[in-house]
XYZ file of C-alpha atoms in Angstrom:
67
model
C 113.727 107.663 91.504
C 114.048 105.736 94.616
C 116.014 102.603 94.883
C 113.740 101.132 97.571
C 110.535 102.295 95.307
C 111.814 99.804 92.178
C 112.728 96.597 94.514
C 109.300 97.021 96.477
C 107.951 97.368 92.838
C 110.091 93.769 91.463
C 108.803 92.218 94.947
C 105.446 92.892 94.798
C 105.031 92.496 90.921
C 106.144 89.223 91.150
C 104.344 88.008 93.941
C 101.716 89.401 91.585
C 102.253 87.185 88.885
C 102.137 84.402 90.883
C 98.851 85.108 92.728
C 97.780 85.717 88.773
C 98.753 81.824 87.218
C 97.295 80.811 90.697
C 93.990 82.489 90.450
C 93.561 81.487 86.772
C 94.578 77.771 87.407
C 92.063 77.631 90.358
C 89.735 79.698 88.506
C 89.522 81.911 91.696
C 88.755 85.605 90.874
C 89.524 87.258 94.104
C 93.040 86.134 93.810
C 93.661 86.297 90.358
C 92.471 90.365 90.616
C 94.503 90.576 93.358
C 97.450 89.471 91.547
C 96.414 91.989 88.646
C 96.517 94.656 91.295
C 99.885 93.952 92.348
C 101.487 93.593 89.197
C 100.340 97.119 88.171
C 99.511 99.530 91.703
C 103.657 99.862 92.146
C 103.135 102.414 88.849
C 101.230 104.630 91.102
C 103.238 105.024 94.276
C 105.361 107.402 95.498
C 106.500 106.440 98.599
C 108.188 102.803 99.854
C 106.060 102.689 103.115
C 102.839 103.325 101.478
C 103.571 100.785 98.674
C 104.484 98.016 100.992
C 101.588 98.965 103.458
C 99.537 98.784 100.165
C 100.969 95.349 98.887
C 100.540 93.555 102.336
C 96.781 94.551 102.266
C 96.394 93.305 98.371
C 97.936 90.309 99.887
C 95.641 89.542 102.372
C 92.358 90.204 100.265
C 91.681 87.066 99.394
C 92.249 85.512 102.712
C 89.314 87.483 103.996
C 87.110 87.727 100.536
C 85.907 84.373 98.824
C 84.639 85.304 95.280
């Protein structure tokens, strides 16, 4: 397994969990299942540059998408 695969993983998992506790507290849903989706996509990449180019665009969801 690739090093840079499990620290893009711990990055983005835990950016995760905090869009998660945000979402809930503000009772928004587009970032609290955005933060779902980062905690657990990393279990189905592969490759570092596809999970970061992933992760960025999970990140920017709710900037564009009001729910």
């Amino acid at each position: 397994m690739d090093t840079a695969i499990l620290v893009w993983g711990l990055i983005f998992s835990s950016i995760g969990i905090g869009y998660f506790i945000y979402g809930r507290r503000q009772s928004n849903m587009a970032v609290r299942w955005c933060g779902l989706a980062l905690i657990l996509y990393p279990y189905l990449m592969t490759d570092a540059l596809t999970m970061v180019a992933v992760g960025i665009a999970i990140m920017l969801v709710p900037r564009f998408v009001d729910l």
